[in-house]
mmCIF file of C-alpha atoms in Angstrom:
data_model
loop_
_atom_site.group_PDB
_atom_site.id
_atom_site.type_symbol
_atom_site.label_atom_id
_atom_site.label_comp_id
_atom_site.label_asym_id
_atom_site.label_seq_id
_atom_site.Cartn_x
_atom_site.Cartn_y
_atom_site.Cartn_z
ATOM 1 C CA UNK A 1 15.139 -11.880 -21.361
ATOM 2 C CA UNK A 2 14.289 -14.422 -23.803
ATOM 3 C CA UNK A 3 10.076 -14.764 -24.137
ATOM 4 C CA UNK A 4 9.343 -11.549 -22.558
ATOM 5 C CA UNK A 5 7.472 -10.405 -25.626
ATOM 6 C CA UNK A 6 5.737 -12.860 -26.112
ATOM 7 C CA UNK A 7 2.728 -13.835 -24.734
ATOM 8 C CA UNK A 8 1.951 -11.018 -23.020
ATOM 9 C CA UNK A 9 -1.473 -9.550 -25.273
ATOM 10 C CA UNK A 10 -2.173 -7.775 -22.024
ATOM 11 C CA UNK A 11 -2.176 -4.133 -21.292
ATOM 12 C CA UNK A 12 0.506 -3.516 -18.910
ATOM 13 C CA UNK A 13 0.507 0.097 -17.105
ATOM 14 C CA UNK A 14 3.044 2.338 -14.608
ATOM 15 C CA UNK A 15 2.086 5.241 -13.201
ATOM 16 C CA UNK A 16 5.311 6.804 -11.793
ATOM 17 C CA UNK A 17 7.294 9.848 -10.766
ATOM 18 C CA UNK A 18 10.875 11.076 -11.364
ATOM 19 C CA UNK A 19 12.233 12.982 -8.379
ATOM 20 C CA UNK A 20 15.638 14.804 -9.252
ATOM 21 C CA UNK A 21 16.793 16.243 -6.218
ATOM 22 C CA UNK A 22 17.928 19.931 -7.702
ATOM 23 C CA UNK A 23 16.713 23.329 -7.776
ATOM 24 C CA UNK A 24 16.048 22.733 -11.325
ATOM 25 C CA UNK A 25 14.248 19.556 -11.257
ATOM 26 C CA UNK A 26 11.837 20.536 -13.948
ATOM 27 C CA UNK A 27 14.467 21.076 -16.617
ATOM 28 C CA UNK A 28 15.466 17.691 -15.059
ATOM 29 C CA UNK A 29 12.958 15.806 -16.131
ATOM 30 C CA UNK A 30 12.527 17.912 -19.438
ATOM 31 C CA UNK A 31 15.378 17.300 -20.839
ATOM 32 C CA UNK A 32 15.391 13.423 -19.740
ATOM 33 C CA UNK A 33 11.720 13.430 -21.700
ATOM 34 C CA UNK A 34 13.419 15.356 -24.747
ATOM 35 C CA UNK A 35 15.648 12.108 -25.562
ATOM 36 C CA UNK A 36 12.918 9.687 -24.595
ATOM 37 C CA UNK A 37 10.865 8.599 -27.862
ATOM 38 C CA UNK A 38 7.390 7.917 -25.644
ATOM 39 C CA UNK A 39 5.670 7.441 -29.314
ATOM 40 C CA UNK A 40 4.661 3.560 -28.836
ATOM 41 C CA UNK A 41 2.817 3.696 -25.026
ATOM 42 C CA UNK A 42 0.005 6.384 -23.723
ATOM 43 C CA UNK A 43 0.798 8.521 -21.936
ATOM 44 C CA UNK A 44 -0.543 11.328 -19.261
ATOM 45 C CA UNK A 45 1.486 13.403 -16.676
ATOM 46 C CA UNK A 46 -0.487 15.142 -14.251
ATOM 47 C CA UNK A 47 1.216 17.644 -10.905
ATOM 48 C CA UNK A 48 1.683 14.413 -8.960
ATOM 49 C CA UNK A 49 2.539 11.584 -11.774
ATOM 50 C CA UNK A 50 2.748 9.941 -15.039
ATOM 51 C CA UNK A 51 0.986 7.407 -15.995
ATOM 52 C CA UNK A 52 2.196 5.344 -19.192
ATOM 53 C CA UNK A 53 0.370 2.446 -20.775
ATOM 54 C CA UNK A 54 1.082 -0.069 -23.587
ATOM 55 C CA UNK A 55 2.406 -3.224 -24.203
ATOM 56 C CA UNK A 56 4.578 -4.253 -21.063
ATOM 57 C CA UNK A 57 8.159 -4.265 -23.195
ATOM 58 C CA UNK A 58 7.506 -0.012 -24.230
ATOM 59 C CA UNK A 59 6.801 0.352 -20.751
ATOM 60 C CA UNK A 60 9.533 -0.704 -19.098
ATOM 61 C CA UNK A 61 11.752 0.770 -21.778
ATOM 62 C CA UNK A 62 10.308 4.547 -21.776
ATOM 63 C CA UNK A 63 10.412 3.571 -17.906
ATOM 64 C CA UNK A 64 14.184 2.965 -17.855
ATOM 65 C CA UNK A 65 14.818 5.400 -20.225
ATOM 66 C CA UNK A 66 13.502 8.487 -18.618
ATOM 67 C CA UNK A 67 14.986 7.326 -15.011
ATOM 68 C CA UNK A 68 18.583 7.048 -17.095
ATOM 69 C CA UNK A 69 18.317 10.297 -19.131
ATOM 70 C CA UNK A 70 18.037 12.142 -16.134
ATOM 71 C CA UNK A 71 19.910 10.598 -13.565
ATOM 72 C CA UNK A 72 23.022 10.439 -16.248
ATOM 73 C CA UNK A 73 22.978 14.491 -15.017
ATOM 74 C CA UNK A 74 24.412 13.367 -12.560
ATOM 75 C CA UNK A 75 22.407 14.456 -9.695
ATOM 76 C CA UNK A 76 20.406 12.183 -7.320
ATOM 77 C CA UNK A 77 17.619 11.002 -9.164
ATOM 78 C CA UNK A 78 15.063 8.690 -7.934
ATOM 79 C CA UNK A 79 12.422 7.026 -9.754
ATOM 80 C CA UNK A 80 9.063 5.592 -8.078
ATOM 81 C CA UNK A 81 6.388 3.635 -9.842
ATOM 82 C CA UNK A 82 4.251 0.938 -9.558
ATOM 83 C CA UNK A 83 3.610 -1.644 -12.360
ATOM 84 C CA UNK A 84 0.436 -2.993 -12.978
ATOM 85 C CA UNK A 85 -1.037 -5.570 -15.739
ATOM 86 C CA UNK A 86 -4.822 -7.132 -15.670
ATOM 87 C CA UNK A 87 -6.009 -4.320 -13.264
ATOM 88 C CA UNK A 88 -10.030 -5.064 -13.942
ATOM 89 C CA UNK A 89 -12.196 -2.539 -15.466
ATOM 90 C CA UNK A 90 -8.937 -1.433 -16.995
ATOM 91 C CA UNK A 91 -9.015 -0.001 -20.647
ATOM 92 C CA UNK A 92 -7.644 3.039 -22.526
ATOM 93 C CA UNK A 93 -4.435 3.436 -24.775
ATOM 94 C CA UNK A 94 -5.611 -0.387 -25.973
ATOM 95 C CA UNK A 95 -4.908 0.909 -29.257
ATOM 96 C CA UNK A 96 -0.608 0.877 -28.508
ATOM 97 C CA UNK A 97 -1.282 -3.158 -28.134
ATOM 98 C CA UNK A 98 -0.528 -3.233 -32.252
ATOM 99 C CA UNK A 99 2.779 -1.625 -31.822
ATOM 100 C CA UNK A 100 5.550 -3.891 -32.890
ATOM 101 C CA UNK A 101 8.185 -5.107 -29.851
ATOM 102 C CA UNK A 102 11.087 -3.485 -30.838
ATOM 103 C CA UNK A 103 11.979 -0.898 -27.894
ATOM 104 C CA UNK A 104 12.804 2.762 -29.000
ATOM 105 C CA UNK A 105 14.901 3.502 -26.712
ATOM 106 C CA UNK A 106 17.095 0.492 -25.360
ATOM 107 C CA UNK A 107 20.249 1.505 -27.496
ATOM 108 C CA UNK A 108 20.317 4.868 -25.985
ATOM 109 C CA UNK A 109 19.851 3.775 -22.543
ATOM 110 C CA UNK A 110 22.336 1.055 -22.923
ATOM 111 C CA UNK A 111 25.110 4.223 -24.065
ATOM 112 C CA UNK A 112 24.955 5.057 -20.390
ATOM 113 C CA UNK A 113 26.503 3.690 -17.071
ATOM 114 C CA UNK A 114 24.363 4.668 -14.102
ATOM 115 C CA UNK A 115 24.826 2.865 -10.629
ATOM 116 C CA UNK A 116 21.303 2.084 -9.301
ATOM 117 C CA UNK A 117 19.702 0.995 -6.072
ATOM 118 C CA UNK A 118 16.447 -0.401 -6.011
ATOM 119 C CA UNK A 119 14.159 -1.564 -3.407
ATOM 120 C CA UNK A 120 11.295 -3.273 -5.107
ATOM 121 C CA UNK A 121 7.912 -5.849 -4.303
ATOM 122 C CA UNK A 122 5.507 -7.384 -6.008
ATOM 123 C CA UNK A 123 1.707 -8.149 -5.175
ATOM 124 C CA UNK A 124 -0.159 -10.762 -6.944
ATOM 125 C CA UNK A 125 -3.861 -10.416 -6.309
ATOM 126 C CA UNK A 126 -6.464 -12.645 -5.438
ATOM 127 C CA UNK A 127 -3.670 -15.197 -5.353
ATOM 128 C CA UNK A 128 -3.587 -17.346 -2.490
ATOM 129 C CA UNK A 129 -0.027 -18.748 -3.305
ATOM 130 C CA UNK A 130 1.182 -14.954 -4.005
ATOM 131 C CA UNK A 131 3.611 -15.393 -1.664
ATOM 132 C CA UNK A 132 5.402 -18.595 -3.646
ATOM 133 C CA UNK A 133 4.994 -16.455 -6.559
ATOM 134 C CA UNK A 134 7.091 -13.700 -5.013
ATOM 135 C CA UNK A 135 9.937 -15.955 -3.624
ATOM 136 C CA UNK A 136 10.290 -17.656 -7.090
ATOM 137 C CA UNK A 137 10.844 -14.346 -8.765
ATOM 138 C CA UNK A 138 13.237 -13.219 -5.932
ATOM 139 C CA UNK A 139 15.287 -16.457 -6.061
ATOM 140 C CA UNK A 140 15.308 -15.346 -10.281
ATOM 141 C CA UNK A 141 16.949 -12.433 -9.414
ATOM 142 C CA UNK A 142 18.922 -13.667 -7.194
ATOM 143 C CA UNK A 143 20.439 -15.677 -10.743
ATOM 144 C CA UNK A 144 20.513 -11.950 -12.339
ATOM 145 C CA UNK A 145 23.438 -10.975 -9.782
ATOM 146 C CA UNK A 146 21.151 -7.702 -9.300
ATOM 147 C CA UNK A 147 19.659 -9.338 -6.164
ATOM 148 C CA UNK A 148 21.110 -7.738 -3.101
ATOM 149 C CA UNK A 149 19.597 -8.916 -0.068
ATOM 150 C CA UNK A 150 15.292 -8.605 1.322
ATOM 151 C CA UNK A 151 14.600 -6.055 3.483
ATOM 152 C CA UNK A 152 11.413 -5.062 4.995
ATOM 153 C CA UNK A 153 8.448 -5.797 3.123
ATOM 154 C CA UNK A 154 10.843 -5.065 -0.299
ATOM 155 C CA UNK A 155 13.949 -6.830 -1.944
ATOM 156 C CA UNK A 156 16.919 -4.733 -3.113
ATOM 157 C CA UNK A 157 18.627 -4.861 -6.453
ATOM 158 C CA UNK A 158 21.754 -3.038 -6.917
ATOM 159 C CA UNK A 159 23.895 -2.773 -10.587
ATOM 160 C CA UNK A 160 24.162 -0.753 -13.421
ATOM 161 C CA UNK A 161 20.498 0.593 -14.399
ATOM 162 C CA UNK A 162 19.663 -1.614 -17.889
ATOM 163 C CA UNK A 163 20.766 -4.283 -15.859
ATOM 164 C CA UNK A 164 18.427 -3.432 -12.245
ATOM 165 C CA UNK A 165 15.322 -2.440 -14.522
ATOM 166 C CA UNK A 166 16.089 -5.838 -16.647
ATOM 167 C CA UNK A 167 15.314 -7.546 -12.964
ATOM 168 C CA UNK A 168 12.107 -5.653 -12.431
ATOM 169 C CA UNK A 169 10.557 -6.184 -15.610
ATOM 170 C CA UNK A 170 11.818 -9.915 -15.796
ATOM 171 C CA UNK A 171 10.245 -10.255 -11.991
ATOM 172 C CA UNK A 172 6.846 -8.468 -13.006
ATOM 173 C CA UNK A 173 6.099 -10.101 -16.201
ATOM 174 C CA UNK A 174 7.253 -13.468 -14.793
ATOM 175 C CA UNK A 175 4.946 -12.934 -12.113
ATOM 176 C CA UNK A 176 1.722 -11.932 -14.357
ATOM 177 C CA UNK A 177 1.893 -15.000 -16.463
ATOM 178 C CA UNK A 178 1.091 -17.527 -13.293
ATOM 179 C CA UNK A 179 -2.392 -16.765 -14.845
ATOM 180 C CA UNK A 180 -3.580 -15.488 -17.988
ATOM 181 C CA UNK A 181 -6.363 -13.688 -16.170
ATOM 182 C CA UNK A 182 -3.859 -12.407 -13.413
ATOM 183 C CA UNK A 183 -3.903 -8.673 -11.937
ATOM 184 C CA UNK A 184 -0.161 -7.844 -10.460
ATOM 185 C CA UNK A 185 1.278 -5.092 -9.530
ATOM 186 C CA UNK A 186 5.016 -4.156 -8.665
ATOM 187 C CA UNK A 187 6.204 -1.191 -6.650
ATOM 188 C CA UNK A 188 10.296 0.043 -7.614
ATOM 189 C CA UNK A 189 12.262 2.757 -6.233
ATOM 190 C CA UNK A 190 15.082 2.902 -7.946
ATOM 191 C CA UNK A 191 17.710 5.463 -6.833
ATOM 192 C CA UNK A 192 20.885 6.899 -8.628
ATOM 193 C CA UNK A 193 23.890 9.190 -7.138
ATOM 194 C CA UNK A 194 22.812 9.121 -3.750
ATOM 195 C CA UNK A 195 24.939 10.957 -1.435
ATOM 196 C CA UNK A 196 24.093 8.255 1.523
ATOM 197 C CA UNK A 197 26.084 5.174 1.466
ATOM 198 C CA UNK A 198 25.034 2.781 -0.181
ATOM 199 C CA UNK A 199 23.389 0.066 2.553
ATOM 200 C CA UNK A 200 23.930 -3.461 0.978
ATOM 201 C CA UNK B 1 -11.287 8.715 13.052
ATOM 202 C CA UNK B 2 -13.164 7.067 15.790
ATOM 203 C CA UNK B 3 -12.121 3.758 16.437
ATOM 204 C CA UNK B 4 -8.892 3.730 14.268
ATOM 205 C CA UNK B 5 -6.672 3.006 17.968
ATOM 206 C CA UNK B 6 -8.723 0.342 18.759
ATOM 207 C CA UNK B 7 -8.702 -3.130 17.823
ATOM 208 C CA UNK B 8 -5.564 -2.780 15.598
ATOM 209 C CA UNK B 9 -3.096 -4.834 17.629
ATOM 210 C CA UNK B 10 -0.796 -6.260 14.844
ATOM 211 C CA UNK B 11 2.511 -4.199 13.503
ATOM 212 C CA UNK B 12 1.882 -1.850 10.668
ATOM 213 C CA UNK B 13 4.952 -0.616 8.850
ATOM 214 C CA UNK B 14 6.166 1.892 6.693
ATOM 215 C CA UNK B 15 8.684 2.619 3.670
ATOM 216 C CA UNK B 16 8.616 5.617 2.614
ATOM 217 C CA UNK B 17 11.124 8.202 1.096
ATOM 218 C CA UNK B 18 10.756 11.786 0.636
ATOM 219 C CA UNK B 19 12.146 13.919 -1.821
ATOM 220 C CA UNK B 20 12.427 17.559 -1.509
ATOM 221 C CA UNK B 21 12.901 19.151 -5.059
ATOM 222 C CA UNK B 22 15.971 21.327 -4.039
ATOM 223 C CA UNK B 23 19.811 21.306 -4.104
ATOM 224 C CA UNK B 24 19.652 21.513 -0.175
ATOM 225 C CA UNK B 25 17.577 18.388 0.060
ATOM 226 C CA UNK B 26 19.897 16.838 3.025
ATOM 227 C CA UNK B 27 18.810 19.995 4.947
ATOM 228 C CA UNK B 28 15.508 19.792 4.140
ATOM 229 C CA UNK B 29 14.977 16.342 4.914
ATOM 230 C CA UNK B 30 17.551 16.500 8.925
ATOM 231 C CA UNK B 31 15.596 19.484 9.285
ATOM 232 C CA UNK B 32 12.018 18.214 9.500
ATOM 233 C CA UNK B 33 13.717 14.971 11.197
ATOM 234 C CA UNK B 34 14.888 17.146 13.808
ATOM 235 C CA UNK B 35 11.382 18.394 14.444
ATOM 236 C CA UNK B 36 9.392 14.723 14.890
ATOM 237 C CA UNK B 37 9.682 12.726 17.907
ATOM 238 C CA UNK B 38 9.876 9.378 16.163
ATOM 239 C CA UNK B 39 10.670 7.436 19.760
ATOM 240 C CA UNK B 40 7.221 5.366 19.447
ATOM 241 C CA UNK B 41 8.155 3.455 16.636
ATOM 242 C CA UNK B 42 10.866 0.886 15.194
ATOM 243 C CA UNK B 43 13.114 2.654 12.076
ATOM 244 C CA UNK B 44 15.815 2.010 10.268
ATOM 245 C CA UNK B 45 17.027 3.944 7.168
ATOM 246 C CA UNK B 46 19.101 3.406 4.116
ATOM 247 C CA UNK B 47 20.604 5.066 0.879
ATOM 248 C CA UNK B 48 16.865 4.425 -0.659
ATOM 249 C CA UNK B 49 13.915 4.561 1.852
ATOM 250 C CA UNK B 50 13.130 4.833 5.546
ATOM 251 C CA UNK B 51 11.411 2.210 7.180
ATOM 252 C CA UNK B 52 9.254 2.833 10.293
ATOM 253 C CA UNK B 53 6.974 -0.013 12.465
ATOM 254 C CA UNK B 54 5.127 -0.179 15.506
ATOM 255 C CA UNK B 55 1.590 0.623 16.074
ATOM 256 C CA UNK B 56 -0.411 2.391 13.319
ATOM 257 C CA UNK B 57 -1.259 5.604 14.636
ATOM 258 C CA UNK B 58 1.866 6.278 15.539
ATOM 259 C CA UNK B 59 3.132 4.668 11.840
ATOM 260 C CA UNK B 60 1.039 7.631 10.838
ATOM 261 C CA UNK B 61 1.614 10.115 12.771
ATOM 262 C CA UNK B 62 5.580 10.186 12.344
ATOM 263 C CA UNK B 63 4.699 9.354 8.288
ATOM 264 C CA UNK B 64 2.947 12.621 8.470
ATOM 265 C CA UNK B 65 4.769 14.871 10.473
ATOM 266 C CA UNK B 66 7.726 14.195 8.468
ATOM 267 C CA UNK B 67 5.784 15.360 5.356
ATOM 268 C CA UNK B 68 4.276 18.370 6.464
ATOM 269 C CA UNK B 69 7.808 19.614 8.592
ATOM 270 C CA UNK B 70 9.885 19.335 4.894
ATOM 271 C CA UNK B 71 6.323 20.612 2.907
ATOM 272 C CA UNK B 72 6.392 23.587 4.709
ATOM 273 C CA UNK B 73 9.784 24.746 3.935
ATOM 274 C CA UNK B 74 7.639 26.279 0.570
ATOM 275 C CA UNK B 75 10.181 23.628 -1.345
ATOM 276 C CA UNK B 76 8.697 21.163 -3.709
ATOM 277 C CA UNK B 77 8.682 17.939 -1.875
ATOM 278 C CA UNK B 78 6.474 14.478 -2.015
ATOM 279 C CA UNK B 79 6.253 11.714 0.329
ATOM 280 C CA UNK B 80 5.960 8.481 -1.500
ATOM 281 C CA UNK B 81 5.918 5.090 0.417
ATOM 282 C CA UNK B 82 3.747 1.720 0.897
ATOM 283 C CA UNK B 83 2.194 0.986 4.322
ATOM 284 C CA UNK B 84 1.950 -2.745 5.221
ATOM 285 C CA UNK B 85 0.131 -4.765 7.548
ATOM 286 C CA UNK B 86 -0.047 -8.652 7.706
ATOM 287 C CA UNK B 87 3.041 -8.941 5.607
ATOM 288 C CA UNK B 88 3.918 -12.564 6.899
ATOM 289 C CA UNK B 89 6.433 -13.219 8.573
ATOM 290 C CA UNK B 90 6.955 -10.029 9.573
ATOM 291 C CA UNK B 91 8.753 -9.293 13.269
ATOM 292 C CA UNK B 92 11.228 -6.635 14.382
ATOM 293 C CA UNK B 93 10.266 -3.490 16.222
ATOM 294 C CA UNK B 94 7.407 -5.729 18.134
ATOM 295 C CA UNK B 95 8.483 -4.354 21.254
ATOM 296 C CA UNK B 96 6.865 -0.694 20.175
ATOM 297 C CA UNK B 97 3.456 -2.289 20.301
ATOM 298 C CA UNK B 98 3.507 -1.656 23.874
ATOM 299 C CA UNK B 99 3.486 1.845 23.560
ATOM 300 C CA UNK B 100 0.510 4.186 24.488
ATOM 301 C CA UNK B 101 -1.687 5.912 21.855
ATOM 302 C CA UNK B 102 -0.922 8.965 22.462
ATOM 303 C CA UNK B 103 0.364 10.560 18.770
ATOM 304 C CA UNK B 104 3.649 12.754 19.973
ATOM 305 C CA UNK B 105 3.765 14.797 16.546
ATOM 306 C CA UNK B 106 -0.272 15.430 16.081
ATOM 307 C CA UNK B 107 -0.532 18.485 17.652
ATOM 308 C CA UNK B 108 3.249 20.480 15.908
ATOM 309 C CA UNK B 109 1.420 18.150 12.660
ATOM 310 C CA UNK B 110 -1.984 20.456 13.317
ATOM 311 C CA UNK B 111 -0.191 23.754 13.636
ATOM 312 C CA UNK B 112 0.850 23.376 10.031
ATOM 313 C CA UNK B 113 -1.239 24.147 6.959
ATOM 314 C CA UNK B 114 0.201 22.411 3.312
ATOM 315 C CA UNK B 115 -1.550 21.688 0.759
ATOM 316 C CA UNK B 116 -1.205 18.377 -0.209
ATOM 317 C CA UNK B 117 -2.448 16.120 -3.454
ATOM 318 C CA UNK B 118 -2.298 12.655 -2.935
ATOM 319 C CA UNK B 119 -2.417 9.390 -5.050
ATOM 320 C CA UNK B 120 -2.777 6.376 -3.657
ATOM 321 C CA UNK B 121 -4.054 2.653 -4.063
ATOM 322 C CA UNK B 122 -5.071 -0.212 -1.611
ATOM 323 C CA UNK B 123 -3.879 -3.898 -2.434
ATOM 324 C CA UNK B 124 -5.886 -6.355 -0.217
ATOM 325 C CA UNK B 125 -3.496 -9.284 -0.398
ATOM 326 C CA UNK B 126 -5.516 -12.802 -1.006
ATOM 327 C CA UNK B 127 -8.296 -11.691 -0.860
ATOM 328 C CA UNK B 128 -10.804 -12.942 -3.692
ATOM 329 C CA UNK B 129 -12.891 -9.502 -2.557
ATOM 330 C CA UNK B 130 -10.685 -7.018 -2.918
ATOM 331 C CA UNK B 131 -11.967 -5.037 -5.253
ATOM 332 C CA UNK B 132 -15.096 -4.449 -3.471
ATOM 333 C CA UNK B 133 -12.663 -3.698 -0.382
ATOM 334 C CA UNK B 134 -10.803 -1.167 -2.831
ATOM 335 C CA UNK B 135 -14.532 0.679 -3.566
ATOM 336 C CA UNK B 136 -15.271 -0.012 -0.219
ATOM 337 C CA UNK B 137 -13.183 2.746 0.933
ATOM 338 C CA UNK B 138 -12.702 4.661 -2.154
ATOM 339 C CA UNK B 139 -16.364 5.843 -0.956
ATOM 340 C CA UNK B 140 -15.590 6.387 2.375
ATOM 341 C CA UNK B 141 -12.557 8.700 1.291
ATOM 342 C CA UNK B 142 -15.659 10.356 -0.854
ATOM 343 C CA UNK B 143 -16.960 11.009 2.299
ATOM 344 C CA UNK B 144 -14.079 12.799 3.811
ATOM 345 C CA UNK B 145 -13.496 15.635 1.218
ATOM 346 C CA UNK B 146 -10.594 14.711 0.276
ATOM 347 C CA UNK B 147 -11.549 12.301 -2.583
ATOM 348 C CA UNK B 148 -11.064 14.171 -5.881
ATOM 349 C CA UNK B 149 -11.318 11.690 -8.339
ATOM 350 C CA UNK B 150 -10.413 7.959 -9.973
ATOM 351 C CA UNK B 151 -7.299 7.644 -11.854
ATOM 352 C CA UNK B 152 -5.548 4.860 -13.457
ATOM 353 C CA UNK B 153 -4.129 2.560 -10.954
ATOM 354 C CA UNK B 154 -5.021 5.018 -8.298
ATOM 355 C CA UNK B 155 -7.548 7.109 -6.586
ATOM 356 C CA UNK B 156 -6.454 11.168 -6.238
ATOM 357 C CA UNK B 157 -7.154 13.339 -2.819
ATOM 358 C CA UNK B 158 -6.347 16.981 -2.423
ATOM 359 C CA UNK B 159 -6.997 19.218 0.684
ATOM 360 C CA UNK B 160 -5.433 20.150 3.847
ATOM 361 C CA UNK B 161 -2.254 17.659 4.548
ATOM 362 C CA UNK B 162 -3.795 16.969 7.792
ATOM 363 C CA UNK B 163 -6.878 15.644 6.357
ATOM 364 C CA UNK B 164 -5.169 13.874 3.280
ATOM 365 C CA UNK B 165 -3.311 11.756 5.981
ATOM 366 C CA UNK B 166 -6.397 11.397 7.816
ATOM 367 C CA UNK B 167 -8.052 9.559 4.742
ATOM 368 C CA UNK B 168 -5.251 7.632 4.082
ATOM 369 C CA UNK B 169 -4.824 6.479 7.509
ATOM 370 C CA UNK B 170 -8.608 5.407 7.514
ATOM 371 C CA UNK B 171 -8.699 3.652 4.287
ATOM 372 C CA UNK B 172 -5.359 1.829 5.196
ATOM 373 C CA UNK B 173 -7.181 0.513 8.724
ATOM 374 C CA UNK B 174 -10.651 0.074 7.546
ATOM 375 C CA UNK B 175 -8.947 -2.231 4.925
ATOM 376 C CA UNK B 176 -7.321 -3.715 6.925
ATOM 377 C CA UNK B 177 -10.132 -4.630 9.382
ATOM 378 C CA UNK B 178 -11.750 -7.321 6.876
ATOM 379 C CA UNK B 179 -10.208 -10.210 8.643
ATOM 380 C CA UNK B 180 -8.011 -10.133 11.859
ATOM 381 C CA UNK B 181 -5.086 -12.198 9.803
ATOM 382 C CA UNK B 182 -5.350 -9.870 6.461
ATOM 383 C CA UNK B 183 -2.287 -8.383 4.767
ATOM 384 C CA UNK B 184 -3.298 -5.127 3.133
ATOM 385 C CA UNK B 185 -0.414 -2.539 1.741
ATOM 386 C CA UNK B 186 -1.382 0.377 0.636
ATOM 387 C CA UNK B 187 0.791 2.955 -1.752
ATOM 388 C CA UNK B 188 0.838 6.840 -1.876
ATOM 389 C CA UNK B 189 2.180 9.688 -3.441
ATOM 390 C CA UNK B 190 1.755 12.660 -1.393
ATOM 391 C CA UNK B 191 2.857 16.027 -3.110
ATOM 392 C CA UNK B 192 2.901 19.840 -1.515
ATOM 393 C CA UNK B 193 4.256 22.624 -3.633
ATOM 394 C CA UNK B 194 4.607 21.575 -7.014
ATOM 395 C CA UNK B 195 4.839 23.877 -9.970
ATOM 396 C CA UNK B 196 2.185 22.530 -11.922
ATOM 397 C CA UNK B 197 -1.243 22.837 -12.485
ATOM 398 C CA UNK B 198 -3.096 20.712 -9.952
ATOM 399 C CA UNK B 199 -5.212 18.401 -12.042
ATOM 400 C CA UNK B 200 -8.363 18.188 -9.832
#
């Protein structure tokens, strides 16, 4: 993931949910948030999401983290977010930009071996090649060995979870530096301990 | 919604997943299946999402009546997908474009009453106005009732599930309208029956 923290002096934002699939999802997602240090992004959680916000490599890592944390409960856990970076008018949190790049929680999600499932797709705006910028990053991840197979207006990523969210945030940030000015966004489901079959 | 039948001859599609908050979530998900006639549309599901196509109303309809029949259960549950239209490319399901307008789950849909809060954002695909598309119909949701405020990444409705669908369904179309070749997706959270505070 050589590069990927460099370069990027933009804001990059997710607003996401985690849905544990248990009579007790809220001490779920409490005790998932417990081990998660969230101290280098913004962050705000109202009744229907979280939003988090910071430079893109705390993101992705309090991202990962909190999807791991609570799907290594071992109940089906599904996390569901979209990524954004150079949304206009954008601002707040702009302060977390000065934080250093080294992730807070990477050795503690790499500790644990989920299986994940992820169906994932990117949208580059006002981009009239957007759709050469989305095939590029899908034939990347198809060099990840992540990259499953396309499916209906998605691609799907299966693996161990450091490795799956390692695809997303390689695919988003590759896909916001076309253009220093760009504004992309990336939807992810990513799914762990599914009772369904796994369909790939 | 006058209007939103007509004129829309392309596919629209769905993926969506929704997660009921409860140990019994297989139940609660076969058991609002069971209850929606879903026989005017393409669908195929998987391990992480459903996917539904054919005509938009009836996208809609089945998106909501699949909702509202696992909402009303009293258990936690959200709806979270991405509608699509113009994806290119696209085919499958093109057969279901033939079918009627009549909406087979409106009526069992109307019967129910769930409060819903919804978050949700357009993406006007190569379009160098989308952002004025975007306001465009953030207003027009302002108009509806539903519109509750502007969030980060998103805009937030709350009301009657009924009428939360109803302004998604016309932002979705109305957005879609700009040009007969546009791809717009759209992405929403729809929530009933959540523990917290609604933050409105």
């Amino acid at each position: 993931m050589q590069g990927l923290s460099c370069g990027m002096s933009r804001i990059v934002g997710c607003r996401f949910s985690v849905y544990p699939m248990t009579d007790n999802f809220v001490d779920v997602i409490k005790g998932a948030l417990e081990e998660v240090d969230t101290s280098k992004v913004w962050s705000y959680t109202d009744d229907v999401s979280t939003c988090i916000r910071g430079r893109s490599e705390h993101v992705f890592d309090v991202a990962k983290a909190i999807f791991i944390h609570a799907a290594k409960t071992g109940v089906h856990v599904v996390f569901n977010g979209t990524f954004s970076i150079g949304c206009p008018g954008d601002s707040e949190g702009d302060t977390y930009m000065s934080e250093d790049d080294v992730r807070l929680n990477e050795e503690s999600s790499q500790n644990e071996q989920v299986e994940a499932a992820s169906q994932f797709a990117l949208y580059p705006m006002n981009n009239p090649d957007y759709m050469q910028v989305i095939a590029d990053q899908v034939s990347e991840a198809q060099e990840h060995g992540t990259f499953t197979k396309g499916v209906h207006y998605a691609s799907r990523l299966d693996g161990d979870a450091n490795d799956v969210f390692k695809t997303l945030e390689e695919a988003f940030v590759n896909a916001s530096k076309t253009d220093e000015r760009s504004h992309v966004t990336m939807t992810a489901a990513v799914s762990a301990n599914s009772p369904s079959t796994k369909d790939k």
